[in-house]
Coordinates of C-alpha atoms in Angstrom, one line a residue:
Chain A
M29 CA -41.4 80.0 42.6
R30 CA -42.8 80.9 39.4
V31 CA -39.8 80.9 36.8
G32 CA -39.6 81.8 33.4
F33 CA -36.8 80.8 31.3
I34 CA -35.4 81.9 27.9
G35 CA -32.2 80.5 26.3
L36 CA -32.5 76.6 26.3
G37 CA -29.0 76.2 24.9
A38 CA -26.2 73.9 26.0
M39 CA -25.8 76.1 29.1
G40 CA -29.6 76.9 29.6
R41 CA -31.1 73.5 29.1
P42 CA -29.6 71.8 31.9
M43 CA -30.0 75.0 34.2
A44 CA -33.8 74.9 33.5
G45 CA -34.0 71.2 34.3
H46 CA -32.3 71.9 37.9
L47 CA -35.0 74.5 38.6
M48 CA -37.8 72.3 37.6
A49 CA -36.1 69.2 39.6
A50 CA -36.3 71.5 42.7
G51 CA -39.9 72.1 42.1
H52 CA -40.2 75.5 40.5
E53 CA -43.2 76.1 38.1
L54 CA -41.2 76.5 35.0
A55 CA -42.5 78.3 31.9
V56 CA -40.3 78.3 28.8
W57 CA -40.4 80.4 25.5
A58 CA -37.9 80.1 22.3
R59 CA -37.9 81.5 19.0
R60 CA -37.4 78.2 17.9
P61 CA -40.2 75.8 19.1
E62 CA -37.9 72.6 18.9
A63 CA -35.8 73.9 21.7
V64 CA -38.6 73.7 24.0
A65 CA -39.7 70.2 23.5
P66 CA -37.3 68.4 25.8
L67 CA -38.6 70.6 28.8
A68 CA -42.1 70.5 27.6
E69 CA -42.4 66.8 27.8
R70 CA -41.0 67.3 31.6
G71 CA -44.0 69.3 32.3
A72 CA -42.8 73.0 31.6
M73 CA -45.6 75.3 30.3
V74 CA -44.9 76.6 26.9
C75 CA -45.6 80.4 26.2
A76 CA -46.3 82.1 23.0
S77 CA -44.4 84.9 23.6
A78 CA -41.7 86.5 25.9
A79 CA -44.5 88.9 27.0
E80 CA -46.9 86.0 28.0
L81 CA -43.8 84.3 29.8
A82 CA -43.3 87.5 31.7
A83 CA -46.9 88.0 32.8
R84 CA -47.0 84.3 34.3
S85 CA -43.6 84.5 36.0
E86 CA -42.3 86.1 39.3
V87 CA -38.6 85.8 38.0
V88 CA -37.5 85.5 34.5
I89 CA -34.1 83.9 33.5
T90 CA -32.3 84.6 30.4
I91 CA -29.3 83.1 28.9
V92 CA -28.8 84.0 25.4
T93 CA -25.9 85.0 23.2
T94 CA -25.4 88.7 22.8
S95 CA -26.3 92.3 24.0
A96 CA -28.7 92.5 21.0
D97 CA -30.5 89.4 21.8
V98 CA -31.2 90.4 25.4
E99 CA -32.3 93.9 24.3
A100 CA -34.7 92.2 21.9
V101 CA -36.2 89.8 24.3
A102 CA -36.6 92.5 27.2
F103 CA -37.8 95.6 25.1
G104 CA -38.6 94.3 21.4
P105 CA -42.1 93.5 20.2
G106 CA -43.9 91.2 22.5
G107 CA -40.9 91.1 24.7
L108 CA -40.8 90.6 28.6
A109 CA -41.3 94.4 29.4
E110 CA -44.8 94.1 27.8
G111 CA -45.6 91.3 30.2
F112 CA -44.0 92.2 33.5
V113 CA -45.7 93.8 36.3
A114 CA -44.2 95.7 39.2
G115 CA -42.2 93.6 41.5
S116 CA -41.3 91.1 38.8
V117 CA -37.4 90.5 38.1
H118 CA -35.6 89.9 35.1
V119 CA -32.2 87.7 35.8
D120 CA -30.0 88.0 32.8
M121 CA -27.3 85.1 33.0
S122 CA -25.8 85.9 29.4
T123 CA -22.5 87.2 29.0
I124 CA -23.1 90.9 27.4
A125 CA -21.5 94.4 27.6
P126 CA -21.8 96.2 31.2
G127 CA -23.2 99.1 29.6
M128 CA -26.2 97.1 28.4
A129 CA -26.8 95.8 31.5
R130 CA -27.0 99.3 33.4
S131 CA -29.2 100.6 30.5
L132 CA -31.7 97.6 30.8
A133 CA -31.7 98.0 34.7
A134 CA -32.6 101.7 34.5
R135 CA -35.4 101.1 32.0
Y136 CA -37.0 98.4 34.2
D137 CA -36.3 100.3 37.4
A138 CA -38.8 103.0 35.9
M139 CA -41.3 100.5 35.7
G140 CA -40.7 98.9 39.1
V141 CA -39.3 95.8 37.7
G142 CA -36.1 94.5 39.4
W143 CA -33.0 93.4 37.4
L144 CA -29.8 91.3 37.8
D145 CA -27.2 90.7 35.6
A146 CA -25.5 87.4 36.6
P147 CA -23.2 85.9 34.3
V148 CA -21.7 82.5 35.0
S149 CA -18.5 80.9 34.7
G150 CA -17.9 77.0 34.5
G151 CA -19.2 76.1 31.0
E152 CA -21.5 73.3 29.9
R153 CA -19.8 71.1 32.4
G154 CA -20.6 73.5 35.2
A155 CA -24.1 73.9 34.0
I156 CA -24.8 70.2 34.2
D157 CA -23.0 69.6 37.6
A158 CA -24.7 72.7 38.9
T159 CA -21.3 74.1 40.0
L160 CA -21.2 77.3 38.2
A161 CA -19.9 80.6 39.7
I162 CA -22.4 83.1 39.4
M163 CA -21.3 86.9 39.6
A164 CA -24.3 89.2 40.3
G165 CA -24.6 93.0 39.5
G166 CA -27.9 94.7 40.9
R167 CA -29.5 95.6 44.0
R168 CA -28.3 93.1 47.1
E169 CA -32.1 92.5 48.0
T170 CA -33.0 91.3 44.6
L171 CA -30.1 88.8 44.7
E172 CA -31.3 87.6 48.2
W173 CA -34.7 87.2 46.8
V174 CA -33.5 85.1 43.8
R175 CA -30.7 83.2 45.9
P176 CA -32.8 80.1 46.2
L177 CA -32.7 79.6 42.6
F178 CA -28.9 80.4 42.3
E179 CA -28.4 77.9 44.9
R180 CA -29.6 75.2 42.7
L181 CA -27.3 76.3 39.7
G182 CA -24.1 77.0 41.3
R183 CA -21.8 77.0 44.3
S184 CA -20.3 80.3 44.1
I185 CA -22.7 83.2 44.4
V186 CA -21.1 86.6 44.7
H187 CA -22.7 90.1 44.9
V188 CA -20.1 92.1 42.9
G189 CA -21.8 95.5 43.0
E190 CA -24.6 97.5 41.3
A191 CA -26.1 96.5 38.1
G192 CA -23.5 96.0 35.3
A193 CA -20.7 94.7 38.0
G194 CA -21.8 91.1 37.2
Q195 CA -20.8 91.7 33.4
V196 CA -17.7 93.7 34.5
A197 CA -16.5 90.5 36.4
K198 CA -17.3 88.3 34.0
A199 CA -15.4 90.2 31.5
C200 CA -12.5 90.1 34.0
N201 CA -12.9 86.2 34.2
Q202 CA -12.8 85.8 30.4
M203 CA -9.8 88.2 30.2
I204 CA -7.8 86.4 32.9
M205 CA -8.8 83.0 31.6
V206 CA -8.2 83.5 27.7
S207 CA -4.8 85.3 28.5
T208 CA -3.7 82.4 30.6
I209 CA -4.4 80.2 27.8
Q210 CA -2.5 81.9 25.4
A211 CA 0.3 82.0 28.0
C212 CA 0.1 78.4 28.4
A213 CA -0.1 78.0 24.5
E214 CA 3.2 80.3 24.5
A215 CA 4.8 78.1 26.9
M216 CA 4.0 74.9 25.1
H217 CA 5.3 76.5 21.9
L218 CA 8.5 77.4 23.4
A219 CA 9.0 74.2 25.1
H220 CA 8.5 72.3 21.8
A221 CA 10.9 74.6 20.0
H222 CA 13.6 73.2 22.8
G223 CA 12.6 69.9 22.0
V224 CA 11.1 69.3 25.5
D225 CA 8.3 66.6 26.2
L226 CA 5.0 68.6 26.8
A227 CA 3.4 66.2 29.0
A228 CA 6.4 66.1 31.6
L229 CA 6.3 69.9 31.1
R230 CA 2.9 70.1 32.3
H231 CA 3.2 67.8 35.1
A232 CA 6.3 69.8 36.3
L233 CA 4.2 73.1 35.9
M234 CA 1.3 71.7 37.6
G235 CA 3.4 71.4 40.9
G236 CA 4.6 74.9 40.9
S237 CA 3.4 78.7 40.9
A238 CA 2.1 78.5 37.3
A239 CA -0.5 75.9 38.4
S240 CA -4.3 76.5 37.4
R241 CA -7.2 75.0 36.3
V242 CA -6.6 76.4 32.9
L243 CA -3.0 74.8 32.7
E244 CA -4.7 71.7 33.8
V245 CA -7.7 71.3 31.7
L246 CA -6.6 73.5 28.4
G247 CA -2.8 72.6 28.9
G248 CA -4.1 69.0 28.9
R249 CA -5.9 69.4 25.4
M250 CA -2.9 71.1 24.1
V251 CA -0.6 68.1 25.1
T252 CA -2.8 65.3 23.5
R253 CA -4.0 67.9 20.7
D254 CA -7.5 67.6 21.5
F255 CA -9.1 70.7 20.1
A256 CA -12.6 69.6 19.7
A257 CA -14.8 72.2 21.5
G258 CA -15.2 72.4 25.5
I259 CA -16.0 76.0 25.0
E260 CA -16.2 77.1 21.4
A261 CA -13.5 79.9 20.8
R262 CA -15.9 82.1 18.9
L263 CA -17.6 82.9 22.2
H264 CA -14.2 84.2 23.8
H265 CA -13.6 86.2 20.5
K266 CA -17.0 87.7 21.1
D267 CA -16.2 88.5 24.7
F268 CA -12.8 90.2 23.9
G269 CA -14.7 92.4 21.4
I270 CA -17.0 93.7 24.1
L271 CA -14.2 94.0 26.7
L272 CA -11.7 95.8 24.5
A273 CA -14.4 98.2 23.6
E274 CA -15.1 98.9 27.1
A275 CA -11.3 99.5 27.6
C276 CA -11.3 102.1 24.8
R277 CA -14.2 103.7 26.2
L278 CA -12.8 104.1 29.4
G279 CA -9.1 104.8 28.7
A280 CA -7.8 101.8 30.3
P281 CA -4.8 100.2 28.6
L282 CA -4.7 96.4 28.4
P283 CA -1.7 95.4 26.7
V284 CA -1.8 91.7 27.2
A285 CA -5.7 91.5 26.5
V286 CA -5.1 93.1 23.0
Q287 CA -2.5 91.0 22.0
V288 CA -4.9 88.0 23.0
W289 CA -7.6 89.4 20.9
Q290 CA -5.4 89.7 18.1
Q291 CA -4.4 85.9 18.5
L292 CA -8.3 85.3 18.7
N293 CA -8.8 87.0 15.2
A294 CA -6.0 84.8 13.9
L295 CA -8.0 81.8 15.2
M296 CA -11.1 82.8 13.6
G297 CA -9.2 83.6 10.4
Q298 CA -8.3 80.1 10.3
G299 CA -11.7 78.6 10.6
W300 CA -11.1 77.5 14.2
G301 CA -14.0 79.4 15.8
R302 CA -16.2 76.3 16.8
D303 CA -13.0 74.6 18.1
D304 CA -11.6 74.6 21.6
T305 CA -9.8 77.8 22.6
S306 CA -6.7 75.6 23.2
S307 CA -6.6 76.0 19.6
L308 CA -4.4 79.3 20.2
L309 CA -1.6 76.7 20.3
R310 CA -2.4 76.1 16.7
V311 CA -2.2 79.6 15.6
L312 CA 1.3 80.1 17.2
E313 CA 2.2 76.9 15.1
A314 CA 0.7 78.0 12.1
A315 CA 2.9 81.5 12.1
S316 CA 6.0 79.6 12.7
R317 CA 5.5 77.1 9.8
D318 CA 4.7 80.4 7.3
K319 CA 8.4 81.4 7.7
Chain B
M13 CA 25.5 62.1 51.9
R14 CA 28.5 64.6 51.8
V15 CA 26.8 67.7 50.2
G16 CA 28.1 71.0 49.4
F17 CA 26.1 74.2 49.1
I18 CA 26.9 77.5 47.4
G19 CA 24.5 80.4 47.4
L20 CA 23.0 81.0 50.9
G21 CA 20.5 83.6 50.0
A22 CA 17.0 83.9 50.9
M23 CA 16.1 80.4 49.0
G24 CA 19.4 78.8 49.6
R25 CA 19.7 79.4 53.5
P26 CA 16.5 77.4 54.4
M27 CA 17.2 74.5 51.9
A28 CA 20.5 74.0 53.1
G29 CA 19.2 73.9 56.7
H30 CA 16.7 71.2 55.7
L31 CA 19.5 69.1 54.3
M32 CA 21.6 69.4 57.6
A33 CA 18.4 68.6 59.7
A34 CA 18.0 65.6 57.8
G35 CA 21.3 64.3 58.7
H36 CA 23.6 65.1 55.6
E37 CA 27.2 66.4 56.0
L38 CA 26.9 70.0 54.7
A39 CA 30.2 72.1 53.5
V40 CA 29.6 75.6 52.5
W41 CA 31.4 78.4 50.7
A42 CA 30.3 81.9 49.7
R43 CA 32.0 84.7 48.1
R44 CA 31.1 86.8 51.2
P45 CA 32.2 84.9 54.3
E46 CA 29.4 86.6 56.7
A47 CA 26.9 84.6 54.5
V48 CA 28.2 81.3 55.9
A49 CA 27.9 82.3 59.6
P50 CA 24.6 81.0 60.4
L51 CA 25.3 77.4 59.0
A52 CA 28.7 77.3 60.4
E53 CA 27.3 77.9 63.9
R54 CA 24.9 74.9 63.4
G55 CA 28.3 72.7 62.3
A56 CA 28.4 73.2 58.4
M57 CA 31.9 72.9 57.3
V58 CA 33.4 76.2 55.9
C59 CA 35.5 75.9 52.8
A60 CA 38.2 78.2 51.3
S61 CA 37.2 78.0 47.7
A62 CA 34.7 76.3 45.7
A63 CA 37.3 73.9 44.3
E64 CA 37.8 72.6 47.9
L65 CA 33.9 72.3 48.6
A66 CA 33.7 70.2 45.3
A67 CA 36.8 67.9 46.6
R68 CA 35.1 66.9 49.7
S69 CA 31.5 66.8 48.2
E70 CA 29.5 63.9 46.5
V71 CA 26.9 66.2 45.4
V72 CA 27.2 70.1 45.3
I73 CA 24.1 72.3 44.9
T74 CA 24.4 76.0 43.6
I75 CA 21.5 78.4 43.8
V76 CA 22.8 81.7 42.5
T77 CA 21.4 84.5 40.4
T78 CA 22.6 84.6 36.9
S79 CA 24.1 82.3 34.3
A80 CA 27.4 83.7 34.3
D81 CA 27.4 83.3 38.3
V82 CA 26.8 79.7 37.9
E83 CA 29.6 79.5 35.0
A84 CA 32.1 81.1 37.2
V85 CA 31.5 79.0 40.3
A86 CA 31.8 76.1 37.9
F87 CA 34.7 76.6 35.7
G88 CA 36.3 79.9 37.0
P89 CA 39.5 80.2 38.7
G90 CA 39.4 78.0 42.0
G91 CA 35.8 76.6 40.7
L92 CA 34.1 73.4 41.4
A93 CA 35.5 72.0 38.3
E94 CA 39.2 72.2 39.9
G95 CA 37.9 69.9 42.7
F96 CA 35.4 67.5 41.2
V97 CA 36.5 63.9 40.8
A98 CA 34.7 61.4 38.3
G99 CA 31.5 60.6 39.5
S100 CA 30.7 63.8 41.6
V101 CA 27.5 65.5 40.6
H102 CA 26.7 69.4 40.2
V103 CA 23.0 70.2 41.0
D104 CA 22.3 73.8 39.8
M105 CA 19.0 75.2 41.1
S106 CA 19.3 78.6 40.0
T107 CA 17.2 80.1 37.2
I108 CA 19.4 80.3 34.1
A109 CA 19.4 80.1 30.3
P110 CA 18.6 76.6 29.2
G111 CA 21.8 77.0 26.7
M112 CA 24.0 77.6 29.6
A113 CA 22.8 74.5 31.3
R114 CA 23.4 72.3 28.3
S115 CA 26.9 73.8 27.9
L116 CA 28.0 73.0 31.4
A117 CA 26.4 69.6 31.4
A118 CA 28.6 69.0 28.1
R119 CA 31.7 70.1 29.8
Y120 CA 31.2 68.1 32.9
D121 CA 30.3 65.2 30.9
A122 CA 33.8 65.2 29.4
M123 CA 35.3 65.1 32.7
G124 CA 33.0 62.2 34.2
V125 CA 31.0 64.7 36.3
G126 CA 27.3 64.6 36.6
W127 CA 25.0 67.5 36.0
L128 CA 21.3 68.4 36.7
D129 CA 19.6 71.7 36.2
A130 CA 16.9 71.7 39.0
P131 CA 15.3 75.1 39.2
V132 CA 12.5 75.5 41.6
S133 CA 9.1 77.3 41.8
G134 CA 7.6 78.2 45.1
G135 CA 9.7 81.0 46.3
E136 CA 11.0 81.9 49.8
R137 CA 8.0 80.6 51.4
G138 CA 8.3 77.1 49.5
A139 CA 12.0 77.0 50.5
I140 CA 11.1 77.6 54.2
D141 CA 8.3 74.8 54.1
A142 CA 10.0 72.7 51.8
T143 CA 7.2 72.7 49.6
L144 CA 9.1 73.6 46.4
A145 CA 8.3 72.3 42.7
I146 CA 11.8 71.0 41.4
M147 CA 11.8 70.9 37.6
A148 CA 14.8 68.7 36.7
G149 CA 16.8 68.2 33.5
G150 CA 19.5 65.7 33.1
R151 CA 20.0 61.9 33.2
R152 CA 17.2 60.2 35.0
E153 CA 19.8 58.0 37.0
T154 CA 21.4 61.3 38.2
L155 CA 18.0 62.4 39.5
E156 CA 17.2 59.2 41.3
W157 CA 20.5 59.4 43.1
V158 CA 19.9 63.0 44.3
R159 CA 16.5 62.3 45.1
P160 CA 16.7 61.8 48.6
L161 CA 18.2 65.3 48.9
F162 CA 15.2 66.8 46.8
E163 CA 12.8 65.1 48.8
R164 CA 13.9 67.3 51.8
L165 CA 13.5 70.5 49.8
G166 CA 10.0 69.9 47.8
R167 CA 6.9 68.2 47.2
S168 CA 6.9 68.0 43.4
I169 CA 10.0 66.5 41.7
V170 CA 9.4 66.0 38.1
H171 CA 12.2 64.5 35.4
V172 CA 11.4 67.0 32.4
G173 CA 14.0 65.6 30.1
E174 CA 17.7 66.1 29.4
A175 CA 20.2 68.8 30.4
G176 CA 18.6 72.1 30.0
A177 CA 15.0 70.8 30.1
G178 CA 14.5 71.9 33.8
Q179 CA 15.4 75.5 32.9
V180 CA 13.0 75.4 30.0
A181 CA 10.2 74.3 32.3
K182 CA 11.3 77.1 34.7
A183 CA 11.2 79.6 31.8
C184 CA 7.7 78.2 30.8
N185 CA 6.7 78.6 34.6
Q186 CA 7.8 82.1 35.0
M187 CA 6.1 83.0 31.7
I188 CA 2.8 81.7 32.8
M189 CA 2.9 83.0 36.1
V190 CA 3.9 86.7 35.1
S191 CA 1.5 86.5 32.0
T192 CA -1.2 85.6 34.6
I193 CA 0.0 88.3 37.1
Q194 CA -0.4 91.0 34.3
A195 CA -3.8 89.7 33.2
C196 CA -4.9 89.9 36.9
A197 CA -3.4 93.6 36.9
E198 CA -5.3 94.4 33.7
A199 CA -8.6 93.0 35.2
M200 CA -8.3 95.0 38.2
H201 CA -7.4 98.0 36.1
L202 CA -10.5 97.6 34.0
A203 CA -12.7 96.8 36.9
H204 CA -11.6 99.8 38.7
A205 CA -12.2 102.0 35.9
H206 CA -15.9 100.8 36.0
G207 CA -16.2 101.6 39.6
V208 CA -16.4 97.9 40.7
D209 CA -15.0 97.2 44.1
L210 CA -11.9 95.2 43.8
A211 CA -12.2 92.7 46.7
A212 CA -15.7 91.7 45.6
L213 CA -14.4 91.1 42.2
R214 CA -11.5 89.1 43.4
H215 CA -14.0 87.1 45.4
A216 CA -16.1 86.5 42.5
L217 CA -13.4 85.4 40.2
M218 CA -11.9 82.8 42.7
G219 CA -15.0 80.8 42.1
G220 CA -14.7 80.8 38.4
S221 CA -12.3 79.5 35.7
A222 CA -10.2 82.3 36.2
A223 CA -9.0 81.2 39.6
S224 CA -5.5 80.5 40.2
R225 CA -2.9 80.6 43.1
V226 CA -1.8 83.9 41.1
L227 CA -5.1 85.4 41.5
E228 CA -5.3 84.3 45.2
V229 CA -1.8 85.4 46.2
L230 CA -1.0 88.5 44.1
G231 CA -4.4 89.4 43.3
G232 CA -5.0 89.8 47.0
R233 CA -2.0 92.2 47.3
M234 CA -3.3 94.2 44.3
V235 CA -6.7 94.6 46.3
T236 CA -5.0 95.7 49.6
R237 CA -2.4 97.5 47.6
D238 CA 0.4 95.7 49.6
F239 CA 3.4 96.2 46.9
A240 CA 6.2 95.1 49.7
A241 CA 8.2 92.2 48.2
G242 CA 7.2 88.4 48.1
I243 CA 9.2 88.0 45.0
E244 CA 11.4 90.9 43.6
A245 CA 10.0 92.0 40.3
R246 CA 13.7 92.5 38.9
L247 CA 14.1 88.8 39.2
H248 CA 11.0 88.3 36.8
H249 CA 12.5 90.9 34.7
K250 CA 15.8 89.0 34.3
D251 CA 13.7 85.7 33.6
F252 CA 11.8 87.4 30.7
G253 CA 15.2 88.6 29.3
I254 CA 16.3 85.1 29.2
L255 CA 13.3 83.6 27.6
L256 CA 12.7 86.1 25.1
A257 CA 16.3 85.7 24.1
E258 CA 15.8 81.9 23.6
A259 CA 12.3 82.6 21.9
C260 CA 14.2 84.8 19.2
R261 CA 17.0 82.3 18.4
L262 CA 14.5 79.7 18.3
G263 CA 11.9 82.0 16.1
A264 CA 9.1 81.0 18.4
P265 CA 6.8 84.0 18.3
L266 CA 5.4 85.1 21.8
P267 CA 3.0 87.9 21.5
V268 CA 1.9 88.1 25.1
A269 CA 5.0 87.3 26.9
V270 CA 6.8 90.2 24.8
Q271 CA 4.1 92.5 26.1
V272 CA 4.6 91.5 29.8
W273 CA 8.6 92.1 29.2
Q274 CA 7.5 95.5 28.0
Q275 CA 5.4 96.1 31.1
L276 CA 8.2 94.7 33.4
N277 CA 10.5 97.1 31.6
A278 CA 8.4 100.1 32.6
L279 CA 8.0 98.6 36.1
M280 CA 11.8 98.7 36.4
G281 CA 12.0 102.1 34.7
Q282 CA 9.6 103.5 37.5
G283 CA 12.1 102.1 40.2
W284 CA 9.9 99.1 41.4
G285 CA 12.1 96.5 40.7
R286 CA 12.8 95.4 44.3
D287 CA 8.9 95.7 44.9
D288 CA 6.4 92.6 44.2
T289 CA 5.5 91.9 40.8
S290 CA 2.1 92.7 41.8
S291 CA 3.4 96.3 41.0
L292 CA 2.4 95.4 37.4
L293 CA -0.8 97.1 38.3
R294 CA 1.0 100.5 39.1
V295 CA 2.4 100.4 36.0
L296 CA -1.1 100.4 34.4
E297 CA -2.2 103.0 36.8
A298 CA 0.9 105.4 35.9
A299 CA 0.1 105.1 32.5
S300 CA -3.7 106.1 32.5
R301 CA -2.6 109.1 34.9
D302 CA -0.3 110.5 32.3
K303 CA -2.9 111.3 30.1

């Protein structure tokens, strides 16, 4: 398949590599030319603009940071929409607001261009190992058409619903995951105040009903105080901004998520935004030391 | 081993049965005589008081509801302490305050009687299947002595630390588990407000970093709206009362746990205390309908 790829960061670079390895004809474009060099060396075609990339691709995958980034790449000057022909598909794998996904889908629909929002869970490790969870919103037949690409990137591929539904699922994923990280941090903080050894605590908890991948991985980092980034906390902070704005618009009360958001605000205030989200433990400790 | 057992409820009855099946000589006592009938029929000796039970047992296991229940059974009139001889062991598998566990351990220690706090995770299902997680506080050698009993009851047996440490771990388990239930409820509530199908949502989330046993089991109940009790929510409400009082005493801020506590208060206020804790979803829905 002729695939275009935009967003060659920590996630996108290995993902694009998997698609090339599977024999797809890859084209790339990046605002910063140095970002495309590793893939160009492996034979990817380098385009001069997003529009040029769209014109030679059946499917364009984007994985960038913000809603505004995706909108600019799609409908800004020299953007994908200037190059797409009817029947092309834009698959956005970034984590953005569901409302933006719905809006872009509608604008493409008027042009006969397909859309999927297909954000992922699993982080850099999942991108490298091709074990991502892909949560897709858009038409089911569009998903079936690009499924061979997704099967090279992840091991869980679920059609959640119409355009935007993938982003809703991703928001829910982030909400549950980071709330669980915070709950683990509070448990560690309480146990430490009781004088209990945290490695033994985590070991005991992993056998019971509180067990989760979060407790295993991020709970492990809290025990060893390894706060170097797995996933940078500033990205979770961004996600919570989006999902709480949506909850506000929809009149959906989220009493725990809003507290987690405040703790992430405090984490950012401490200057730990580029550290791992297990730093939420340090936020609790800092609050206790201040007294 | 000569084992005494007090607390033949939904958890205790199958646990006592496993110990008999393993060939231990079981004695039982209950405030309500009808509670002992099923085990008496299988050959358990019925005692007239906790003191009598203690006098003929090398180890007494209790699994009752509150801190006050355990204290009364241990040191109330006709209680275990009146029957124990030096070298006996009281293993309390109830979920109670760590401070009470420490206090009872100290009083027994002065008498030469051993103590373990060994609360469990896994619920009625885990008790029936003998797959409980056992979190033990007390002397390591005491744990080693009763380990053959624990191996008949559970599959994860961890020495967390000194007396009280088992209860601290259980409090942490409850905190993480119910906070995760609440986070799942908030995710479902937000997704529903977005018009997203909850079964597809849960399926997508189970593939990603938000996956957990809580999402699988209680998230499943939220999708099918099966709020009949797995674990009665009133028991979690009790646990949060204990752990937030401890956090208050220790000066440990728990911003998410305190919100979960308030949602459990609202659940109790709705009269859903004997339903499953997945009813936290209904608390959010009730708040939205009121507007």
